[in-house]
Amino acid sequence: MTKIYTQNVFKGTFTSKILSSVRMLGVFKLVLLLSLLFFYSADVFAQASRQISGTVRDESKESLVGVSIKIKNSNIGTTTDIDGKFKIVASSTDVLQITYIGYETIERVVGNANQIDITMKSSSTGLGEVVVVGYSSKKLEQISSSVSIVSGEKLRDVTSNEVSSLLQGKAAGVLVSTGSGSPTSGSTIVIRGAGSINASTSPLIVVDGNIGGTYNPTDIETITILKDAAATGLYGSRAANGVIIITTKTGKAGTTIMDFNTSVGLSNPNTGNFKLMNTAELYDYQSKFYSGLTPERRNNDTDWWDLAFRQGMVNSHQLSASGGSEKTQFYVSGNYYKEEGTQIVDSKTGYNFRSNLTQKLSDKLKLGVLLNGVFNKDTYNPTGTLYNAYVNLPFDAAYDATGSPIDPRFGTWYGRDRDNFLHTLQYNTSGARSFNVNADINLDYNIIKNLTFSTNNRGRLNNYRSDSFNDKRSKGGATNNGTAYASANYSNSFLTSNRLRYSNNFGNHSVGILGVAEIEEGYNDSFSANVKNLPAGRNAFSTATDIITNPAGGRDGYQFSKYLGQVDYGFKEKYFAVASYVNEYSSRFGTNNPRGNFYQLGASWIVSKESFMENVKPITFLKVRGSYGTTGNAEGIGYYAALGLYSISSSASYAGLPGAAPSQKANPDLTWEKSKSANIGFEVGLFNRIDLNVDLYQKEAASLLFFRPLPATSGYSGVFENVGNVRNRGLELSLTSRNLVKTLKWETNFNIAFNRNKVLEVNAGRTEVSTGARQPIAVGRDMDEWFMPVWSGVNPETGAPLWENRVKDSDGKEYLTYTSNYNSATRQYVGQSSAPKFAGGIANNFEYKNFSLNTFFNFVYGNKVYNDSRFFFDSDGLYESYNQMNLAEGWNRWEKAGDLATHPKPIHGRADNSNGTSTRFLEDGSYIRLRNVTLGYDLPKQLLGRAKISRARLFVSGDNLWTATNFSGTDPEVVLGDGVSSIKYPISKKVVFGFNMSF
């Protein structure tokens, strides 16, 4: 500090006078003058700078900790302590700049004041907030594209260790689905509708500025979802399905802050509207059609569902530290997460460590080192427990008279599969473990003013291993006298991204130019083996005497490289335009077309800054924006989709030597999937209380990647081709309203998205591409439309099933008839899709003094789910050796002539395929779910001050507590693009108690 102010004193005319005096005086006079100068300088310093104190509070007069107070245009700064107080040395002419996330920035001239108290106002729109888009950051109001931002706090209301699950319902146009309630399973994300057949429909994940990467939900600062071409532009070569940018936490200059978060809770399976029959119900039902029913079956009433599921426990604990100086900032955290599945045995355990360090090496050079390590251990139920929970008969006992699990292979057992999972669980095991390390080294060098060179470098290592063991004493291991299976996978990738940025302002003009050269290489090797003849209780491969199949494995590699450029232009801070171009190479495509060229354009106009809007008081902000561009997709097709491949295996051996056989035909013309995207949107703020965002878009995916099977006579199993075009059109709406802002605060966040899909073209003059499923791809149809016989109910006179049969006369005119012959039923497009008509979420946040209440609902409407599991337990008498479901509300069985029934007459061993694939099992998949409700209480700060604790919060949270749906199964939520609910692991209801503390 002394050095800084001494330099200020010796500037200008004062300095010239001193030098003039030195020339005129002798040595004695010079010594005297220097002495006087010392006291004069001290007096000037004392007058020019002094200690300023103050307190920073919010609008409700609560003190704020960690607020940044900085002298504008300098490196001098501090932060508020746990009482919101600060001290800083400043001069009268200095300007204090006060900033805090979620609040408006304040600037205050020091003047003659020694005490400066600040009241910060909540940012009503967040338009000045800087968000990460592409390879750069921009203020939200300057963005010309469609983006959604989810803060880390809003993300972590639901209890999960999977970010995909946490995003459900949080952003318009982002549809998240979970096909299983197991803690070891993940979720799928689709942004603005699926636009691919065989290639991936998942968005590109970017962590801390680089493609890919590992992360933990507790370390996330924000998630930015890029949805249109102008937003995804610089990732356009692999961004046809959108981009999710994850930014992890970093330290801030000032006092070191420690955060401790812990939560413990219980989970229970959610059975929804589904209920299996007990012994009395099943016996009564079967007595109507099954002559083999015997009275002794009533002796047992086993609830297999209850035996297969349990009350699980979930707990999460995190400790982090962040802080630093103006030159060095750090963030370090560790997290432990464990969740027991509601199915017995299942569990997931995770450990995460993160260290984010930034260091200013000089005025021009900045270093960033980011390290993240994740270890996961999954324990699986190794048997058919889930399947048997649905189909095992209540007539069969689980335990014998001694309390030991019964081995159903011996003695009386009425169930078809003769399987008691409780017996098998005594012996068999299954699990997996993985270790992921992600390391970044980033350098930013300020070449000259406004021109910066950055190099971002990332290395990733992943080790994964899975094991399973079937003991010879179990049913599963008996056939091969005990079996063991193991697989291992190692992968790594290295990426370097080198970026040159120029930005400057020229009067009313602002310009930003970005150039990037990037290369990524990846490597993967895998190995698996399956052995047999193991001693009881021994799962080591060394104890086996034989193999079941020959060991399998392979090595793979890939490379991506690209060059891109982007230009940003702004005029008068109300007109903005952006243009970018990307050229990328991928080793996955044919030699004729390995490169893809992509471009993006966007523009926006802040109308509310025009003079003619000054008197339109209700509208506080209005922006119109539009974009158009192309993006690409190269994921989900494997490393060598364009090459001719041979398979070397024991099946092709000759004379004891390995042989090779053709497997995949080469296609040197195979190239990128390309998506053309157009977006028009507007953003409006009303009365400083309401923010509305609306987007209209069209996304057309061309050259879709598809693996076409070939006839056996060709000598190949198939070939990858670019086969056609699919279009998605939609509307997205996001609304935020601050309903109450005084003592009681109430904020509502609502989003909804509509999407329609249509297949425009398939190649080679064809009108349809068979996918081997119930949803073929056909021109003019929804890509997710169901194709199957149409169920027409039950013949009221005979109780026989009926299906539609469409026949044509000699003139080609079509007539609709009905048939009880399943083979005569017409396979047809049914006009119903597995994709929802709309989906979204609504959150309400209340605050009153130290209390907070947050509720969050997500909803899906208009999709049809194929309830495939009804084939087993709604079989109309076909499977008397499987348990059956109780009929849902409004359903009934045919009993006598004249009955109008939903279910046909039950017949033992029936052969009419009444439970065959048809629209009978297509059900409404619409639902609305209370995804989370959280009640929190912040302990009074006056109680915490003595312990040096800045904040302490207690909360209780509930997940999935209520769901409204007409679906007859355990849960209507299914994997998008599949639309099938089979033997499903139900989702969990969770109640969690937690404590958060900062000190």
Short mmCIF file of N, CA and C in Angstrom, two decimals, residues 503-647:
data_model
loop_
_atom_site.label_atom_id
_atom_site.label_comp_id
_atom_site.label_asym_id
_atom_site.label_seq_id
_atom_site.Cartn_x
_atom_site.Cartn_y
_atom_site.Cartn_z
N SER A 503 -11.21 -8.73 -28.37
CA SER A 503 -12.45 -8.00 -28.06
C SER A 503 -12.11 -6.54 -27.81
N ASN A 504 -12.98 -5.67 -28.28
CA ASN A 504 -12.72 -4.23 -28.13
C ASN A 504 -14.02 -3.47 -28.31
N ASN A 505 -14.02 -2.26 -27.79
CA ASN A 505 -15.14 -1.34 -27.97
C ASN A 505 -14.65 -0.11 -28.70
N PHE A 506 -15.44 0.33 -29.70
CA PHE A 506 -15.11 1.53 -30.48
C PHE A 506 -16.33 2.44 -30.45
N GLY A 507 -16.39 3.31 -29.47
CA GLY A 507 -17.56 4.16 -29.36
C GLY A 507 -18.80 3.33 -29.08
N ASN A 508 -19.74 3.36 -30.04
CA ASN A 508 -20.98 2.59 -29.89
C ASN A 508 -20.84 1.14 -30.36
N HIS A 509 -19.67 0.79 -30.84
CA HIS A 509 -19.47 -0.54 -31.42
C HIS A 509 -18.67 -1.44 -30.47
N SER A 510 -19.03 -2.70 -30.43
CA SER A 510 -18.25 -3.71 -29.70
C SER A 510 -18.03 -4.89 -30.64
N VAL A 511 -16.81 -5.42 -30.61
CA VAL A 511 -16.44 -6.51 -31.52
C VAL A 511 -15.72 -7.59 -30.72
N GLY A 512 -16.07 -8.83 -31.00
CA GLY A 512 -15.36 -9.96 -30.42
C GLY A 512 -15.04 -10.96 -31.53
N ILE A 513 -13.80 -11.39 -31.61
CA ILE A 513 -13.38 -12.35 -32.64
C ILE A 513 -12.71 -13.53 -31.94
N LEU A 514 -13.09 -14.73 -32.33
CA LEU A 514 -12.55 -15.93 -31.72
C LEU A 514 -12.10 -16.90 -32.79
N GLY A 515 -10.89 -17.45 -32.63
CA GLY A 515 -10.39 -18.51 -33.50
C GLY A 515 -9.92 -19.67 -32.65
N VAL A 516 -10.25 -20.90 -33.06
CA VAL A 516 -9.93 -22.08 -32.26
C VAL A 516 -9.37 -23.17 -33.15
N ALA A 517 -8.32 -23.82 -32.68
CA ALA A 517 -7.80 -25.05 -33.28
C ALA A 517 -7.79 -26.10 -32.19
N GLU A 518 -8.43 -27.26 -32.46
CA GLU A 518 -8.66 -28.24 -31.40
C GLU A 518 -8.46 -29.64 -31.94
N ILE A 519 -7.91 -30.51 -31.12
CA ILE A 519 -7.77 -31.91 -31.49
C ILE A 519 -8.04 -32.79 -30.27
N GLU A 520 -8.73 -33.90 -30.51
CA GLU A 520 -9.04 -34.84 -29.43
C GLU A 520 -8.77 -36.25 -29.93
N GLU A 521 -8.08 -37.02 -29.11
CA GLU A 521 -7.81 -38.41 -29.43
C GLU A 521 -8.23 -39.28 -28.26
N GLY A 522 -8.79 -40.45 -28.59
CA GLY A 522 -9.23 -41.35 -27.55
C GLY A 522 -8.81 -42.77 -27.83
N TYR A 523 -8.70 -43.54 -26.77
CA TYR A 523 -8.27 -44.94 -26.87
C TYR A 523 -9.09 -45.76 -25.89
N ASN A 524 -9.41 -46.98 -26.28
CA ASN A 524 -10.20 -47.85 -25.43
C ASN A 524 -9.77 -49.30 -25.64
N ASP A 525 -9.61 -50.03 -24.57
CA ASP A 525 -9.44 -51.48 -24.72
C ASP A 525 -10.31 -52.19 -23.69
N SER A 526 -10.74 -53.39 -24.05
CA SER A 526 -11.68 -54.12 -23.22
C SER A 526 -11.34 -55.60 -23.23
N PHE A 527 -11.81 -56.29 -22.20
CA PHE A 527 -11.57 -57.72 -22.08
C PHE A 527 -12.70 -58.33 -21.27
N SER A 528 -13.15 -59.53 -21.67
CA SER A 528 -14.17 -60.24 -20.89
C SER A 528 -13.94 -61.73 -20.99
N ALA A 529 -14.35 -62.44 -19.95
CA ALA A 529 -14.19 -63.89 -19.92
C ALA A 529 -15.29 -64.50 -19.06
N ASN A 530 -15.63 -65.75 -19.39
CA ASN A 530 -16.71 -66.44 -18.71
C ASN A 530 -16.27 -67.88 -18.47
N VAL A 531 -16.15 -68.29 -17.20
CA VAL A 531 -15.61 -69.61 -16.90
C VAL A 531 -16.63 -70.45 -16.12
N LYS A 532 -16.38 -71.74 -16.04
CA LYS A 532 -17.29 -72.65 -15.34
C LYS A 532 -16.51 -73.69 -14.54
N ASN A 533 -17.29 -74.53 -13.83
CA ASN A 533 -16.73 -75.57 -12.97
C ASN A 533 -15.90 -74.98 -11.84
N LEU A 534 -16.58 -74.25 -10.96
CA LEU A 534 -15.92 -73.64 -9.82
C LEU A 534 -16.40 -74.30 -8.54
N PRO A 535 -15.52 -74.46 -7.56
CA PRO A 535 -15.95 -75.00 -6.26
C PRO A 535 -16.98 -74.09 -5.61
N ALA A 536 -17.81 -74.63 -4.77
CA ALA A 536 -18.83 -73.85 -4.08
C ALA A 536 -18.17 -72.74 -3.25
N GLY A 537 -18.70 -71.54 -3.39
CA GLY A 537 -18.19 -70.41 -2.62
C GLY A 537 -16.90 -69.82 -3.12
N ARG A 538 -16.40 -70.27 -4.27
CA ARG A 538 -15.12 -69.77 -4.80
C ARG A 538 -15.37 -69.12 -6.16
N ASN A 539 -15.13 -67.81 -6.25
CA ASN A 539 -15.39 -67.11 -7.51
C ASN A 539 -14.12 -66.73 -8.26
N ALA A 540 -12.95 -67.14 -7.76
CA ALA A 540 -11.70 -66.82 -8.43
C ALA A 540 -11.56 -67.63 -9.72
N PHE A 541 -11.13 -66.96 -10.79
CA PHE A 541 -10.97 -67.64 -12.08
C PHE A 541 -9.97 -68.79 -12.00
N SER A 542 -9.02 -68.69 -11.11
CA SER A 542 -7.98 -69.72 -11.02
C SER A 542 -8.55 -71.04 -10.52
N THR A 543 -9.75 -71.01 -9.93
CA THR A 543 -10.35 -72.26 -9.43
C THR A 543 -11.21 -72.94 -10.48
N ALA A 544 -11.43 -72.28 -11.65
CA ALA A 544 -12.25 -72.88 -12.71
C ALA A 544 -11.44 -73.89 -13.50
N THR A 545 -12.13 -74.86 -14.07
CA THR A 545 -11.45 -75.88 -14.88
C THR A 545 -11.77 -75.76 -16.36
N ASP A 546 -12.68 -74.85 -16.73
CA ASP A 546 -13.06 -74.75 -18.14
C ASP A 546 -13.66 -73.38 -18.39
N ILE A 547 -13.80 -73.05 -19.68
CA ILE A 547 -14.41 -71.80 -20.07
C ILE A 547 -15.77 -72.07 -20.72
N ILE A 548 -16.66 -71.10 -20.63
CA ILE A 548 -17.97 -71.21 -21.28
C ILE A 548 -17.87 -70.73 -22.72
N THR A 549 -17.30 -69.57 -22.90
CA THR A 549 -17.03 -69.03 -24.23
C THR A 549 -15.59 -68.52 -24.26
N ASN A 550 -15.03 -68.43 -25.46
CA ASN A 550 -13.67 -67.91 -25.56
C ASN A 550 -13.61 -66.48 -25.06
N PRO A 551 -12.53 -66.09 -24.39
CA PRO A 551 -12.39 -64.70 -23.95
C PRO A 551 -12.53 -63.73 -25.13
N ALA A 552 -13.14 -62.59 -24.85
CA ALA A 552 -13.36 -61.58 -25.89
C ALA A 552 -12.67 -60.30 -25.49
N GLY A 553 -12.36 -59.48 -26.47
CA GLY A 553 -11.73 -58.20 -26.19
C GLY A 553 -11.38 -57.47 -27.46
N GLY A 554 -10.89 -56.27 -27.30
CA GLY A 554 -10.52 -55.49 -28.46
C GLY A 554 -9.89 -54.17 -28.07
N ARG A 555 -9.34 -53.50 -29.06
CA ARG A 555 -8.74 -52.18 -28.87
C ARG A 555 -9.31 -51.24 -29.92
N ASP A 556 -9.64 -50.05 -29.50
CA ASP A 556 -10.25 -49.07 -30.40
C ASP A 556 -9.61 -47.71 -30.19
N GLY A 557 -9.73 -46.89 -31.20
CA GLY A 557 -9.23 -45.52 -31.10
C GLY A 557 -9.99 -44.60 -32.02
N TYR A 558 -9.97 -43.33 -31.73
CA TYR A 558 -10.67 -42.35 -32.58
C TYR A 558 -9.95 -41.01 -32.51
N GLN A 559 -10.31 -40.14 -33.43
CA GLN A 559 -9.73 -38.80 -33.45
C GLN A 559 -10.74 -37.81 -34.00
N PHE A 560 -10.81 -36.66 -33.36
CA PHE A 560 -11.54 -35.51 -33.87
C PHE A 560 -10.57 -34.33 -33.93
N SER A 561 -10.69 -33.53 -34.96
CA SER A 561 -9.92 -32.29 -35.03
C SER A 561 -10.77 -31.24 -35.71
N LYS A 562 -10.64 -30.00 -35.29
CA LYS A 562 -11.46 -28.96 -35.90
C LYS A 562 -10.79 -27.59 -35.83
N TYR A 563 -11.28 -26.75 -36.74
CA TYR A 563 -10.92 -25.35 -36.81
C TYR A 563 -12.22 -24.56 -36.85
N LEU A 564 -12.25 -23.47 -36.12
CA LEU A 564 -13.48 -22.68 -36.11
C LEU A 564 -13.16 -21.20 -35.91
N GLY A 565 -14.11 -20.41 -36.32
CA GLY A 565 -14.02 -18.97 -36.12
C GLY A 565 -15.37 -18.39 -35.80
N GLN A 566 -15.38 -17.35 -34.97
CA GLN A 566 -16.63 -16.70 -34.61
C GLN A 566 -16.41 -15.20 -34.49
N VAL A 567 -17.41 -14.44 -34.94
CA VAL A 567 -17.38 -12.98 -34.82
C VAL A 567 -18.65 -12.53 -34.11
N ASP A 568 -18.46 -11.75 -33.04
CA ASP A 568 -19.58 -11.13 -32.31
C ASP A 568 -19.55 -9.63 -32.55
N TYR A 569 -20.72 -9.06 -32.77
CA TYR A 569 -20.78 -7.61 -32.99
C TYR A 569 -21.95 -7.03 -32.21
N GLY A 570 -21.71 -5.89 -31.56
CA GLY A 570 -22.77 -5.19 -30.85
C GLY A 570 -22.75 -3.71 -31.18
N PHE A 571 -23.92 -3.10 -31.22
CA PHE A 571 -24.03 -1.68 -31.53
C PHE A 571 -24.97 -1.03 -30.52
N LYS A 572 -24.43 -0.03 -29.81
CA LYS A 572 -25.17 0.74 -28.82
C LYS A 572 -25.76 -0.12 -27.71
N GLU A 573 -25.16 -1.29 -27.51
CA GLU A 573 -25.59 -2.23 -26.48
C GLU A 573 -27.06 -2.61 -26.60
N LYS A 574 -27.59 -2.55 -27.83
CA LYS A 574 -28.98 -2.99 -28.04
C LYS A 574 -29.17 -3.77 -29.34
N TYR A 575 -28.16 -3.75 -30.21
CA TYR A 575 -28.22 -4.57 -31.43
C TYR A 575 -27.02 -5.52 -31.40
N PHE A 576 -27.29 -6.81 -31.57
CA PHE A 576 -26.22 -7.80 -31.46
C PHE A 576 -26.33 -8.80 -32.60
N ALA A 577 -25.17 -9.25 -33.07
CA ALA A 577 -25.13 -10.27 -34.12
C ALA A 577 -23.94 -11.18 -33.88
N VAL A 578 -24.09 -12.44 -34.29
CA VAL A 578 -23.01 -13.42 -34.13
C VAL A 578 -23.00 -14.33 -35.35
N ALA A 579 -21.80 -14.67 -35.81
CA ALA A 579 -21.65 -15.60 -36.93
C ALA A 579 -20.45 -16.49 -36.65
N SER A 580 -20.58 -17.78 -36.99
CA SER A 580 -19.48 -18.72 -36.74
C SER A 580 -19.43 -19.76 -37.84
N TYR A 581 -18.25 -20.35 -37.98
CA TYR A 581 -18.01 -21.39 -38.98
C TYR A 581 -17.11 -22.45 -38.37
N VAL A 582 -17.45 -23.73 -38.59
CA VAL A 582 -16.71 -24.85 -38.02
C VAL A 582 -16.39 -25.86 -39.12
N ASN A 583 -15.14 -26.30 -39.14
CA ASN A 583 -14.73 -27.40 -40.01
C ASN A 583 -14.13 -28.47 -39.13
N GLU A 584 -14.72 -29.69 -39.15
CA GLU A 584 -14.26 -30.74 -38.25
C GLU A 584 -14.05 -32.05 -38.98
N TYR A 585 -13.03 -32.77 -38.54
CA TYR A 585 -12.69 -34.08 -39.07
C TYR A 585 -13.00 -35.14 -38.01
N SER A 586 -13.54 -36.29 -38.45
CA SER A 586 -13.74 -37.42 -37.55
C SER A 586 -13.27 -38.69 -38.22
N SER A 587 -12.52 -39.50 -37.47
CA SER A 587 -12.01 -40.77 -37.99
C SER A 587 -13.12 -41.80 -38.14
N ARG A 588 -14.32 -41.51 -37.65
CA ARG A 588 -15.41 -42.47 -37.69
C ARG A 588 -16.08 -42.55 -39.07
N PHE A 589 -15.80 -41.58 -39.93
CA PHE A 589 -16.49 -41.53 -41.22
C PHE A 589 -15.60 -41.99 -42.37
N GLY A 590 -16.27 -42.18 -43.53
CA GLY A 590 -15.59 -42.74 -44.68
C GLY A 590 -14.51 -41.84 -45.24
N THR A 591 -13.60 -42.45 -46.00
CA THR A 591 -12.47 -41.69 -46.56
C THR A 591 -12.93 -40.61 -47.53
N ASN A 592 -14.11 -40.75 -48.10
CA ASN A 592 -14.60 -39.75 -49.04
C ASN A 592 -15.22 -38.54 -48.35
N ASN A 593 -15.69 -38.72 -47.11
CA ASN A 593 -16.39 -37.62 -46.44
C ASN A 593 -16.07 -37.55 -44.94
N PRO A 594 -14.81 -37.49 -44.56
CA PRO A 594 -14.52 -37.47 -43.12
C PRO A 594 -14.72 -36.10 -42.48
N ARG A 595 -14.81 -35.05 -43.32
CA ARG A 595 -14.92 -33.71 -42.77
C ARG A 595 -16.34 -33.17 -42.91
N GLY A 596 -16.72 -32.35 -41.93
CA GLY A 596 -18.02 -31.69 -41.98
C GLY A 596 -17.84 -30.20 -41.83
N ASN A 597 -18.64 -29.43 -42.56
CA ASN A 597 -18.61 -27.97 -42.49
C ASN A 597 -19.94 -27.49 -41.94
N PHE A 598 -19.88 -26.62 -40.94
CA PHE A 598 -21.06 -26.16 -40.25
C PHE A 598 -20.97 -24.64 -40.04
N TYR A 599 -22.11 -23.99 -40.10
CA TYR A 599 -22.12 -22.53 -39.90
C TYR A 599 -23.33 -22.16 -39.05
N GLN A 600 -23.25 -20.99 -38.40
CA GLN A 600 -24.31 -20.52 -37.53
C GLN A 600 -24.41 -19.00 -37.60
N LEU A 601 -25.64 -18.49 -37.57
CA LEU A 601 -25.90 -17.05 -37.60
C LEU A 601 -26.95 -16.73 -36.55
N GLY A 602 -26.78 -15.59 -35.88
CA GLY A 602 -27.76 -15.17 -34.90
C GLY A 602 -27.77 -13.66 -34.75
N ALA A 603 -28.92 -13.10 -34.36
CA ALA A 603 -29.05 -11.66 -34.16
C ALA A 603 -30.11 -11.39 -33.12
N SER A 604 -29.98 -10.28 -32.41
CA SER A 604 -30.98 -9.90 -31.41
C SER A 604 -31.06 -8.38 -31.30
N TRP A 605 -32.20 -7.92 -30.82
CA TRP A 605 -32.49 -6.49 -30.71
C TRP A 605 -33.19 -6.26 -29.38
N ILE A 606 -32.56 -5.44 -28.51
CA ILE A 606 -33.19 -5.09 -27.24
C ILE A 606 -34.10 -3.89 -27.50
N VAL A 607 -35.34 -4.18 -27.74
CA VAL A 607 -36.32 -3.16 -28.13
C VAL A 607 -36.55 -2.17 -27.00
N SER A 608 -36.49 -2.65 -25.78
CA SER A 608 -36.80 -1.79 -24.63
C SER A 608 -35.81 -0.66 -24.45
N LYS A 609 -34.65 -0.71 -25.12
CA LYS A 609 -33.69 0.39 -25.02
C LYS A 609 -33.93 1.49 -26.05
N GLU A 610 -34.93 1.30 -26.91
CA GLU A 610 -35.27 2.33 -27.89
C GLU A 610 -36.05 3.47 -27.21
N SER A 611 -35.90 4.68 -27.75
CA SER A 611 -36.54 5.86 -27.16
C SER A 611 -38.05 5.75 -27.18
N PHE A 612 -38.61 5.09 -28.20
CA PHE A 612 -40.07 5.01 -28.28
C PHE A 612 -40.67 4.08 -27.21
N MET A 613 -39.79 3.36 -26.46
CA MET A 613 -40.29 2.49 -25.40
C MET A 613 -40.23 3.16 -24.03
N GLU A 614 -39.73 4.39 -23.95
CA GLU A 614 -39.53 5.03 -22.66
C GLU A 614 -40.83 5.21 -21.88
N ASN A 615 -41.92 5.45 -22.59
CA ASN A 615 -43.20 5.69 -21.91
C ASN A 615 -44.05 4.44 -21.76
N VAL A 616 -43.52 3.31 -22.22
CA VAL A 616 -44.25 2.05 -22.05
C VAL A 616 -43.81 1.45 -20.71
N LYS A 617 -44.38 1.95 -19.64
CA LYS A 617 -43.92 1.62 -18.29
C LYS A 617 -44.07 0.16 -17.91
N PRO A 618 -45.16 -0.51 -18.31
CA PRO A 618 -45.28 -1.92 -17.88
C PRO A 618 -44.15 -2.81 -18.37
N ILE A 619 -43.60 -2.49 -19.56
CA ILE A 619 -42.54 -3.33 -20.14
C ILE A 619 -41.19 -2.80 -19.70
N THR A 620 -40.51 -3.54 -18.84
CA THR A 620 -39.20 -3.14 -18.34
C THR A 620 -38.05 -3.72 -19.17
N PHE A 621 -38.35 -4.75 -19.94
CA PHE A 621 -37.34 -5.32 -20.82
C PHE A 621 -38.04 -6.05 -21.95
N LEU A 622 -37.50 -5.87 -23.17
CA LEU A 622 -38.05 -6.57 -24.33
C LEU A 622 -36.92 -6.82 -25.33
N LYS A 623 -36.73 -8.08 -25.68
CA LYS A 623 -35.71 -8.44 -26.65
C LYS A 623 -36.30 -9.43 -27.65
N VAL A 624 -35.93 -9.22 -28.91
CA VAL A 624 -36.32 -10.13 -29.99
C VAL A 624 -35.03 -10.74 -30.55
N ARG A 625 -35.04 -12.03 -30.82
CA ARG A 625 -33.83 -12.68 -31.33
C ARG A 625 -34.18 -13.77 -32.33
N GLY A 626 -33.21 -14.09 -33.18
CA GLY A 626 -33.40 -15.15 -34.16
C GLY A 626 -32.07 -15.77 -34.52
N SER A 627 -32.13 -17.02 -34.98
CA SER A 627 -30.90 -17.71 -35.35
C SER A 627 -31.18 -18.77 -36.40
N TYR A 628 -30.13 -19.13 -37.13
CA TYR A 628 -30.21 -20.21 -38.11
C TYR A 628 -28.81 -20.78 -38.27
N GLY A 629 -28.74 -22.11 -38.48
CA GLY A 629 -27.43 -22.69 -38.67
C GLY A 629 -27.49 -24.19 -38.80
N THR A 630 -26.31 -24.78 -38.93
CA THR A 630 -26.20 -26.23 -39.07
C THR A 630 -25.34 -26.79 -37.95
N THR A 631 -25.69 -27.99 -37.50
CA THR A 631 -24.91 -28.70 -36.49
C THR A 631 -24.77 -30.15 -36.93
N GLY A 632 -23.97 -30.93 -36.20
CA GLY A 632 -23.69 -32.30 -36.64
C GLY A 632 -23.80 -33.31 -35.52
N ASN A 633 -23.72 -34.59 -35.90
CA ASN A 633 -23.79 -35.68 -34.94
C ASN A 633 -22.89 -36.82 -35.42
N ALA A 634 -22.02 -37.28 -34.53
CA ALA A 634 -21.12 -38.39 -34.87
C ALA A 634 -21.10 -39.44 -33.78
N GLU A 635 -22.04 -39.33 -32.82
CA GLU A 635 -21.99 -40.20 -31.66
C GLU A 635 -22.92 -41.41 -31.81
N GLY A 636 -22.58 -42.47 -31.08
CA GLY A 636 -23.46 -43.62 -30.98
C GLY A 636 -23.35 -44.63 -32.11
N ILE A 637 -22.37 -44.50 -32.99
CA ILE A 637 -22.27 -45.43 -34.13
C ILE A 637 -21.01 -46.29 -34.06
N GLY A 638 -20.23 -46.16 -33.03
CA GLY A 638 -19.00 -46.95 -32.93
C GLY A 638 -17.83 -46.25 -33.62
N TYR A 639 -16.65 -46.81 -33.45
CA TYR A 639 -15.44 -46.17 -33.96
C TYR A 639 -15.21 -46.41 -35.44
N TYR A 640 -15.72 -47.53 -35.99
CA TYR A 640 -15.35 -47.92 -37.34
C TYR A 640 -16.58 -48.19 -38.21
N ALA A 641 -17.56 -47.30 -38.11
CA ALA A 641 -18.82 -47.52 -38.81
C ALA A 641 -18.66 -47.51 -40.33
N ALA A 642 -17.66 -46.83 -40.86
CA ALA A 642 -17.50 -46.71 -42.31
C ALA A 642 -16.64 -47.83 -42.91
N LEU A 643 -15.98 -48.61 -42.08
CA LEU A 643 -15.02 -49.59 -42.59
C LEU A 643 -15.66 -50.96 -42.82
N GLY A 644 -15.06 -51.72 -43.72
CA GLY A 644 -15.42 -53.12 -43.88
C GLY A 644 -14.75 -53.92 -42.78
N LEU A 645 -15.53 -54.66 -42.02
CA LEU A 645 -14.99 -55.35 -40.85
C LEU A 645 -15.14 -56.87 -40.98
N TYR A 646 -14.18 -57.56 -40.40
CA TYR A 646 -14.22 -59.01 -40.29
C TYR A 646 -14.29 -59.38 -38.81
N SER A 647 -14.96 -60.46 -38.52
CA SER A 647 -15.05 -60.97 -37.16
C SER A 647 -14.19 -62.21 -37.03
#
